[in-house]
């Protein structure tokens, strides 16, 4: 069965500091991987996705993520966070045709301090 | 395109009441799904559909019914609401074979 682990429930960083959110997955084949962001009271917005090819993927709002098959990881990074990045971040793993389900991690809440 | 729309935005029910959460998409996506979001548990799949007339259970289906009579609509029915169903419900859709999902804005449901 596919699963996602986000080991950090809550992270606090200073504005302007770098950020890395961890995500580990379990999937029997090449996974499709996603990072979503959810601002308070809002729906989920797709930050970036990995399907195949270059293992370093760029997303919106200056975020990037690196797929490391050997470590079963897909960590999200940003070199310099802004106060508006405060939100909850979800990693998700899914399959393609024939495996339609998307499995989410439990989320990491990001707090930005001035 | 309006994308994925959900109604209502907020709802309060009493235990035992029934209601239907509406979800519609205008992107002609074959695949639609319902998730519930609870603190510390991420999003959990309730039911999903790979096309009109085809539905299947997800991770937490008990207490919920779905049907898919058209490509556009995928309503979620609570036949007898329970306090354990207090949650935020998200509908999502995507094209079959492309796993990127598009989410609606959510419905916040409280069952007293």
PDB file of C-alpha atoms in Angstrom:
ATOM      1  CA  UNK A   1       0.000   0.000   0.000  1.00  0.00           C
ATOM      2  CA  UNK A   2       1.174   3.497  -0.706  1.00  0.00           C
ATOM      3  CA  UNK A   3       1.877   5.875   2.149  1.00  0.00           C
ATOM      4  CA  UNK A   4       3.441   9.233   2.904  1.00  0.00           C
ATOM      5  CA  UNK A   5       5.267  10.357   6.017  1.00  0.00           C
ATOM      6  CA  UNK A   6       5.850  13.977   6.911  1.00  0.00           C
ATOM      7  CA  UNK A   7       7.902  13.724  10.087  1.00  0.00           C
ATOM      8  CA  UNK A   8       7.664  17.396  11.080  1.00  0.00           C
ATOM      9  CA  UNK A   9       4.270  18.444  12.402  1.00  0.00           C
ATOM     10  CA  UNK A  10       5.245  22.078  12.923  1.00  0.00           C
ATOM     11  CA  UNK A  11       8.244  24.108  11.766  1.00  0.00           C
ATOM     12  CA  UNK A  12       9.085  27.693  12.654  1.00  0.00           C
ATOM     13  CA  UNK A  13      11.558  29.705  10.587  1.00  0.00           C
ATOM     14  CA  UNK A  14      12.566  33.335  10.439  1.00  0.00           C
ATOM     15  CA  UNK A  15      11.575  35.424   7.478  1.00  0.00           C
ATOM     16  CA  UNK A  16      14.381  35.342   4.929  1.00  0.00           C
ATOM     17  CA  UNK A  17      15.761  32.035   6.186  1.00  0.00           C
ATOM     18  CA  UNK A  18      15.903  28.900   4.086  1.00  0.00           C
ATOM     19  CA  UNK A  19      13.324  26.153   4.422  1.00  0.00           C
ATOM     20  CA  UNK A  20      13.255  22.408   3.939  1.00  0.00           C
ATOM     21  CA  UNK A  21      10.149  20.311   4.574  1.00  0.00           C
ATOM     22  CA  UNK A  22      10.632  16.574   4.631  1.00  0.00           C
ATOM     23  CA  UNK A  23       8.552  13.962   2.878  1.00  0.00           C
ATOM     24  CA  UNK A  24       9.134  10.226   2.669  1.00  0.00           C
ATOM     25  CA  UNK A  25       6.926   7.922   0.659  1.00  0.00           C
ATOM     26  CA  UNK A  26       6.248   4.252   0.146  1.00  0.00           C
ATOM     27  CA  UNK A  27       5.145   3.111  -3.278  1.00  0.00           C
ATOM     28  CA  UNK A  28       5.703  -0.060  -5.243  1.00  0.00           C
ATOM     29  CA  UNK A  29       6.634   1.518  -8.560  1.00  0.00           C
ATOM     30  CA  UNK A  30       7.756   4.879  -9.840  1.00  0.00           C
ATOM     31  CA  UNK A  31       5.564   7.310  -7.964  1.00  0.00           C
ATOM     32  CA  UNK A  32       3.901  10.515  -8.927  1.00  0.00           C
ATOM     33  CA  UNK A  33       4.687  13.007  -6.170  1.00  0.00           C
ATOM     34  CA  UNK A  34       3.098  16.292  -5.231  1.00  0.00           C
ATOM     35  CA  UNK A  35       3.354  19.145  -2.787  1.00  0.00           C
ATOM     36  CA  UNK A  36       0.223  21.107  -1.966  1.00  0.00           C
ATOM     37  CA  UNK A  37      -0.125  24.217   0.174  1.00  0.00           C
ATOM     38  CA  UNK A  38      -3.153  25.206   2.208  1.00  0.00           C
ATOM     39  CA  UNK A  39      -3.566  28.661   3.663  1.00  0.00           C
ATOM     40  CA  UNK A  40      -5.882  28.992   6.683  1.00  0.00           C
ATOM     41  CA  UNK A  41      -9.507  28.459   5.712  1.00  0.00           C
ATOM     42  CA  UNK A  42      -8.606  27.815   2.103  1.00  0.00           C
ATOM     43  CA  UNK A  43      -8.496  24.864  -0.252  1.00  0.00           C
ATOM     44  CA  UNK A  44      -5.393  23.105  -1.515  1.00  0.00           C
ATOM     45  CA  UNK A  45      -3.156  24.653  -4.118  1.00  0.00           C
ATOM     46  CA  UNK A  46      -0.645  22.608  -6.082  1.00  0.00           C
ATOM     47  CA  UNK A  47       2.913  23.849  -5.540  1.00  0.00           C
ATOM     48  CA  UNK A  48       4.752  21.366  -7.716  1.00  0.00           C
ATOM     49  CA  UNK A  49       4.717  17.829  -9.036  1.00  0.00           C
ATOM     50  CA  UNK A  50       7.102  15.097 -10.123  1.00  0.00           C
ATOM     51  CA  UNK A  51       6.115  12.562 -12.734  1.00  0.00           C
ATOM     52  CA  UNK A  52       9.428  11.595 -14.362  1.00  0.00           C
ATOM     53  CA  UNK A  53      12.621  13.060 -15.775  1.00  0.00           C
ATOM     54  CA  UNK A  54      14.680  15.688 -13.979  1.00  0.00           C
ATOM     55  CA  UNK A  55      14.624  14.872 -10.281  1.00  0.00           C
ATOM     56  CA  UNK A  56      14.765  18.538  -9.270  1.00  0.00           C
ATOM     57  CA  UNK A  57      11.435  20.170  -9.988  1.00  0.00           C
ATOM     58  CA  UNK A  58      10.518  23.810  -9.788  1.00  0.00           C
ATOM     59  CA  UNK A  59       7.165  25.012  -8.625  1.00  0.00           C
ATOM     60  CA  UNK A  60       5.268  28.177  -7.970  1.00  0.00           C
ATOM     61  CA  UNK A  61       6.164  30.811  -5.386  1.00  0.00           C
ATOM     62  CA  UNK A  62       9.874  29.992  -5.580  1.00  0.00           C
ATOM     63  CA  UNK A  63       9.585  26.455  -4.214  1.00  0.00           C
ATOM     64  CA  UNK A  64      11.503  23.452  -5.489  1.00  0.00           C
ATOM     65  CA  UNK A  65      11.619  19.776  -4.569  1.00  0.00           C
ATOM     66  CA  UNK A  66      14.063  16.980  -5.215  1.00  0.00           C
ATOM     67  CA  UNK A  67      13.058  13.374  -5.851  1.00  0.00           C
ATOM     68  CA  UNK A  68      15.552  10.910  -4.381  1.00  0.00           C
ATOM     69  CA  UNK A  69      14.583   7.377  -5.235  1.00  0.00           C
ATOM     70  CA  UNK A  70      17.307   5.815  -3.064  1.00  0.00           C
ATOM     71  CA  UNK A  71      15.947   7.601  -0.008  1.00  0.00           C
ATOM     72  CA  UNK A  72      12.257   7.452  -0.990  1.00  0.00           C
ATOM     73  CA  UNK A  73      12.112  11.159  -0.366  1.00  0.00           C
ATOM     74  CA  UNK A  74      10.664  14.239  -1.984  1.00  0.00           C
ATOM     75  CA  UNK A  75      11.706  17.163   0.186  1.00  0.00           C
ATOM     76  CA  UNK A  76      10.413  20.672  -0.440  1.00  0.00           C
ATOM     77  CA  UNK A  77      12.813  23.611  -0.306  1.00  0.00           C
ATOM     78  CA  UNK A  78      12.804  27.365  -0.559  1.00  0.00           C
ATOM     79  CA  UNK A  79      15.960  29.475  -0.264  1.00  0.00           C
ATOM     80  CA  UNK A  80      14.330  32.465   1.436  1.00  0.00           C
ATOM     81  CA  UNK A  81      10.863  32.361   2.994  1.00  0.00           C
ATOM     82  CA  UNK A  82       8.397  35.215   3.080  1.00  0.00           C
ATOM     83  CA  UNK A  83       5.760  35.890   5.727  1.00  0.00           C
ATOM     84  CA  UNK A  84       3.121  34.904   3.170  1.00  0.00           C
ATOM     85  CA  UNK A  85       4.528  31.363   3.072  1.00  0.00           C
ATOM     86  CA  UNK A  86       2.992  30.632   6.458  1.00  0.00           C
ATOM     87  CA  UNK A  87       0.565  27.804   5.747  1.00  0.00           C
ATOM     88  CA  UNK A  88       0.188  24.054   5.958  1.00  0.00           C
ATOM     89  CA  UNK A  89       2.043  21.933   3.455  1.00  0.00           C
ATOM     90  CA  UNK A  90       1.013  18.485   2.302  1.00  0.00           C
ATOM     91  CA  UNK A  91       3.056  15.918   0.437  1.00  0.00           C
ATOM     92  CA  UNK A  92       1.126  13.352  -1.605  1.00  0.00           C
ATOM     93  CA  UNK A  93       1.889  10.241  -3.642  1.00  0.00           C
ATOM     94  CA  UNK A  94      -0.201   8.772  -6.408  1.00  0.00           C
ATOM     95  CA  UNK A  95      -0.124   6.434  -9.305  1.00  0.00           C
ATOM     96  CA  UNK A  96      -1.178   6.581 -12.881  1.00  0.00           C
ATOM     97  CA  UNK A  97      -3.809   4.781 -14.860  1.00  0.00           C
ATOM     98  CA  UNK A  98      -5.136   1.858 -12.851  1.00  0.00           C
ATOM     99  CA  UNK A  99      -4.091   3.332  -9.529  1.00  0.00           C
ATOM    100  CA  UNK A 100      -6.165   6.418  -9.220  1.00  0.00           C
ATOM    101  CA  UNK A 101      -5.766   7.112  -5.525  1.00  0.00           C
ATOM    102  CA  UNK A 102      -3.792  10.013  -4.122  1.00  0.00           C
ATOM    103  CA  UNK A 103      -2.456   9.451  -0.611  1.00  0.00           C
ATOM    104  CA  UNK A 104      -1.591  12.455   1.537  1.00  0.00           C
ATOM    105  CA  UNK A 105       0.782  12.925   4.413  1.00  0.00           C
ATOM    106  CA  UNK A 106      -0.468  14.436   7.650  1.00  0.00           C
ATOM    107  CA  UNK A 107       0.930  17.846   6.815  1.00  0.00           C
ATOM    108  CA  UNK A 108       3.543  20.255   8.163  1.00  0.00           C
ATOM    109  CA  UNK A 109       2.437  23.580   9.558  1.00  0.00           C
ATOM    110  CA  UNK A 110       4.878  26.369   8.782  1.00  0.00           C
ATOM    111  CA  UNK A 111       5.110  29.436  10.993  1.00  0.00           C
ATOM    112  CA  UNK A 112       7.198  32.443   9.924  1.00  0.00           C
ATOM    113  CA  UNK A 113       8.604  34.783  12.541  1.00  0.00           C
ATOM    114  CA  UNK A 114       9.713  38.322  11.672  1.00  0.00           C
TER     115      UNK A 114
ATOM    116  CA  UNK B   1     -13.645  27.664 -16.255  1.00  0.00           C
ATOM    117  CA  UNK B   2     -14.993  27.686 -12.726  1.00  0.00           C
ATOM    118  CA  UNK B   3     -12.920  24.586 -11.932  1.00  0.00           C
ATOM    119  CA  UNK B   4     -14.225  22.546  -8.999  1.00  0.00           C
ATOM    120  CA  UNK B   5     -17.073  24.095  -7.047  1.00  0.00           C
ATOM    121  CA  UNK B   6     -18.563  22.970  -3.758  1.00  0.00           C
ATOM    122  CA  UNK B   7     -21.709  23.958  -1.914  1.00  0.00           C
ATOM    123  CA  UNK B   8     -22.439  24.821   0.788  1.00  0.00           C
ATOM    124  CA  UNK B   9     -19.336  26.463   2.235  1.00  0.00           C
ATOM    125  CA  UNK B  10     -20.471  25.928   5.816  1.00  0.00           C
ATOM    126  CA  UNK B  11     -23.106  23.649   7.330  1.00  0.00           C
ATOM    127  CA  UNK B  12     -24.289  22.793  10.826  1.00  0.00           C
ATOM    128  CA  UNK B  13     -26.325  19.626  11.348  1.00  0.00           C
ATOM    129  CA  UNK B  14     -27.866  17.880  14.291  1.00  0.00           C
ATOM    130  CA  UNK B  15     -27.072  14.246  14.938  1.00  0.00           C
ATOM    131  CA  UNK B  16     -29.270  12.042  12.787  1.00  0.00           C
ATOM    132  CA  UNK B  17     -30.005  14.616  10.127  1.00  0.00           C
ATOM    133  CA  UNK B  18     -29.220  13.926   6.511  1.00  0.00           C
ATOM    134  CA  UNK B  19     -27.732  16.189   3.904  1.00  0.00           C
ATOM    135  CA  UNK B  20     -25.933  16.235   0.580  1.00  0.00           C
ATOM    136  CA  UNK B  21     -22.692  18.034  -0.120  1.00  0.00           C
ATOM    137  CA  UNK B  22     -22.571  19.172  -3.712  1.00  0.00           C
ATOM    138  CA  UNK B  23     -19.541  19.036  -5.993  1.00  0.00           C
ATOM    139  CA  UNK B  24     -19.340  20.013  -9.635  1.00  0.00           C
ATOM    140  CA  UNK B  25     -16.529  20.449 -12.142  1.00  0.00           C
ATOM    141  CA  UNK B  26     -16.535  21.943 -15.616  1.00  0.00           C
ATOM    142  CA  UNK B  27     -13.253  20.515 -16.876  1.00  0.00           C
ATOM    143  CA  UNK B  28     -14.726  17.276 -18.252  1.00  0.00           C
ATOM    144  CA  UNK B  29     -12.596  15.273 -15.830  1.00  0.00           C
ATOM    145  CA  UNK B  30     -13.401  11.602 -15.586  1.00  0.00           C
ATOM    146  CA  UNK B  31     -12.060  11.091 -12.083  1.00  0.00           C
ATOM    147  CA  UNK B  32     -13.667  12.728  -9.060  1.00  0.00           C
ATOM    148  CA  UNK B  33     -13.143  12.119  -5.378  1.00  0.00           C
ATOM    149  CA  UNK B  34     -14.149  13.199  -1.902  1.00  0.00           C
ATOM    150  CA  UNK B  35     -11.730  13.701   0.984  1.00  0.00           C
ATOM    151  CA  UNK B  36     -12.195  14.672   4.570  1.00  0.00           C
ATOM    152  CA  UNK B  37      -9.602  16.688   6.444  1.00  0.00           C
ATOM    153  CA  UNK B  38      -9.185  16.379  10.177  1.00  0.00           C
ATOM    154  CA  UNK B  39      -6.485  17.997  12.342  1.00  0.00           C
ATOM    155  CA  UNK B  40      -3.287  15.962  12.402  1.00  0.00           C
ATOM    156  CA  UNK B  41      -4.614  13.412   9.924  1.00  0.00           C
ATOM    157  CA  UNK B  42      -4.135  15.057   6.568  1.00  0.00           C
ATOM    158  CA  UNK B  43      -6.672  14.278   3.877  1.00  0.00           C
ATOM    159  CA  UNK B  44      -8.324  10.897   3.783  1.00  0.00           C
ATOM    160  CA  UNK B  45     -10.152   9.524   0.769  1.00  0.00           C
ATOM    161  CA  UNK B  46     -13.850   8.798   1.328  1.00  0.00           C
ATOM    162  CA  UNK B  47     -15.142   7.751  -2.095  1.00  0.00           C
ATOM    163  CA  UNK B  48     -14.058   8.182  -5.651  1.00  0.00           C
ATOM    164  CA  UNK B  49     -15.395   7.761  -9.158  1.00  0.00           C
ATOM    165  CA  UNK B  50     -13.570   7.009 -12.394  1.00  0.00           C
ATOM    166  CA  UNK B  51     -16.526   7.988 -14.569  1.00  0.00           C
ATOM    167  CA  UNK B  52     -20.279   8.355 -14.743  1.00  0.00           C
ATOM    168  CA  UNK B  53     -21.992   5.347 -13.191  1.00  0.00           C
ATOM    169  CA  UNK B  54     -18.804   4.051 -11.515  1.00  0.00           C
ATOM    170  CA  UNK B  55     -17.948   4.660  -7.878  1.00  0.00           C
ATOM    171  CA  UNK B  56     -15.714   2.962  -5.351  1.00  0.00           C
ATOM    172  CA  UNK B  57     -14.800   3.227  -1.698  1.00  0.00           C
ATOM    173  CA  UNK B  58     -11.758   4.946  -0.373  1.00  0.00           C
ATOM    174  CA  UNK B  59     -10.095   4.778   3.002  1.00  0.00           C
ATOM    175  CA  UNK B  60     -12.990   6.001   5.193  1.00  0.00           C
ATOM    176  CA  UNK B  61     -16.305   5.298   3.400  1.00  0.00           C
ATOM    177  CA  UNK B  62     -18.549   4.390   6.337  1.00  0.00           C
ATOM    178  CA  UNK B  63     -21.475   6.743   6.836  1.00  0.00           C
ATOM    179  CA  UNK B  64     -21.243   8.252   3.359  1.00  0.00           C
ATOM    180  CA  UNK B  65     -22.908   7.478   0.037  1.00  0.00           C
ATOM    181  CA  UNK B  66     -22.082   8.713  -3.429  1.00  0.00           C
ATOM    182  CA  UNK B  67     -23.422   8.417  -6.940  1.00  0.00           C
ATOM    183  CA  UNK B  68     -22.211   9.693 -10.284  1.00  0.00           C
ATOM    184  CA  UNK B  69     -24.979  10.176 -12.802  1.00  0.00           C
ATOM    185  CA  UNK B  70     -23.123  12.775 -14.883  1.00  0.00           C
ATOM    186  CA  UNK B  71     -19.492  13.574 -15.596  1.00  0.00           C
ATOM    187  CA  UNK B  72     -19.858  16.986 -13.983  1.00  0.00           C
ATOM    188  CA  UNK B  73     -21.445  16.184 -10.623  1.00  0.00           C
ATOM    189  CA  UNK B  74     -20.393  14.010  -7.697  1.00  0.00           C
ATOM    190  CA  UNK B  75     -22.562  14.580  -4.610  1.00  0.00           C
ATOM    191  CA  UNK B  76     -21.686  13.178  -1.191  1.00  0.00           C
ATOM    192  CA  UNK B  77     -24.589  12.107   1.003  1.00  0.00           C
ATOM    193  CA  UNK B  78     -24.667  11.755   4.748  1.00  0.00           C
ATOM    194  CA  UNK B  79     -27.743   9.663   5.552  1.00  0.00           C
ATOM    195  CA  UNK B  80     -27.612  10.042   9.342  1.00  0.00           C
ATOM    196  CA  UNK B  81     -25.032  12.541  10.497  1.00  0.00           C
ATOM    197  CA  UNK B  82     -22.855  11.773  13.514  1.00  0.00           C
ATOM    198  CA  UNK B  83     -20.514  14.067  15.496  1.00  0.00           C
ATOM    199  CA  UNK B  84     -17.570  12.007  14.176  1.00  0.00           C
ATOM    200  CA  UNK B  85     -18.378  13.386  10.730  1.00  0.00           C
ATOM    201  CA  UNK B  86     -17.528  16.913  11.822  1.00  0.00           C
ATOM    202  CA  UNK B  87     -14.776  17.787   9.385  1.00  0.00           C
ATOM    203  CA  UNK B  88     -13.791  19.795   6.346  1.00  0.00           C
ATOM    204  CA  UNK B  89     -14.739  18.063   3.124  1.00  0.00           C
ATOM    205  CA  UNK B  90     -12.910  18.561  -0.138  1.00  0.00           C
ATOM    206  CA  UNK B  91     -13.932  17.452  -3.586  1.00  0.00           C
ATOM    207  CA  UNK B  92     -11.306  16.968  -6.280  1.00  0.00           C
ATOM    208  CA  UNK B  93     -11.178  16.034  -9.925  1.00  0.00           C
ATOM    209  CA  UNK B  94      -8.624  15.069 -12.546  1.00  0.00           C
ATOM    210  CA  UNK B  95      -8.239  13.398 -15.899  1.00  0.00           C
ATOM    211  CA  UNK B  96      -7.877   9.635 -15.820  1.00  0.00           C
ATOM    212  CA  UNK B  97      -4.213   8.697 -16.134  1.00  0.00           C
ATOM    213  CA  UNK B  98      -2.973  12.143 -15.043  1.00  0.00           C
ATOM    214  CA  UNK B  99      -2.658  12.145 -11.239  1.00  0.00           C
ATOM    215  CA  UNK B 100      -2.638  15.914 -10.735  1.00  0.00           C
ATOM    216  CA  UNK B 101      -5.833  16.703  -8.839  1.00  0.00           C
ATOM    217  CA  UNK B 102      -7.729  19.973  -8.705  1.00  0.00           C
ATOM    218  CA  UNK B 103      -9.451  20.727  -5.439  1.00  0.00           C
ATOM    219  CA  UNK B 104     -12.585  22.607  -4.588  1.00  0.00           C
ATOM    220  CA  UNK B 105     -12.664  25.243  -1.816  1.00  0.00           C
ATOM    221  CA  UNK B 106     -14.099  22.846   0.758  1.00  0.00           C
ATOM    222  CA  UNK B 107     -17.198  22.514   2.940  1.00  0.00           C
ATOM    223  CA  UNK B 108     -16.866  22.914   6.691  1.00  0.00           C
ATOM    224  CA  UNK B 109     -19.387  20.625   8.361  1.00  0.00           C
ATOM    225  CA  UNK B 110     -20.250  20.598  12.045  1.00  0.00           C
ATOM    226  CA  UNK B 111     -22.479  17.908  13.503  1.00  0.00           C
ATOM    227  CA  UNK B 112     -23.872  18.691  16.940  1.00  0.00           C
TER     228      UNK B 112
END
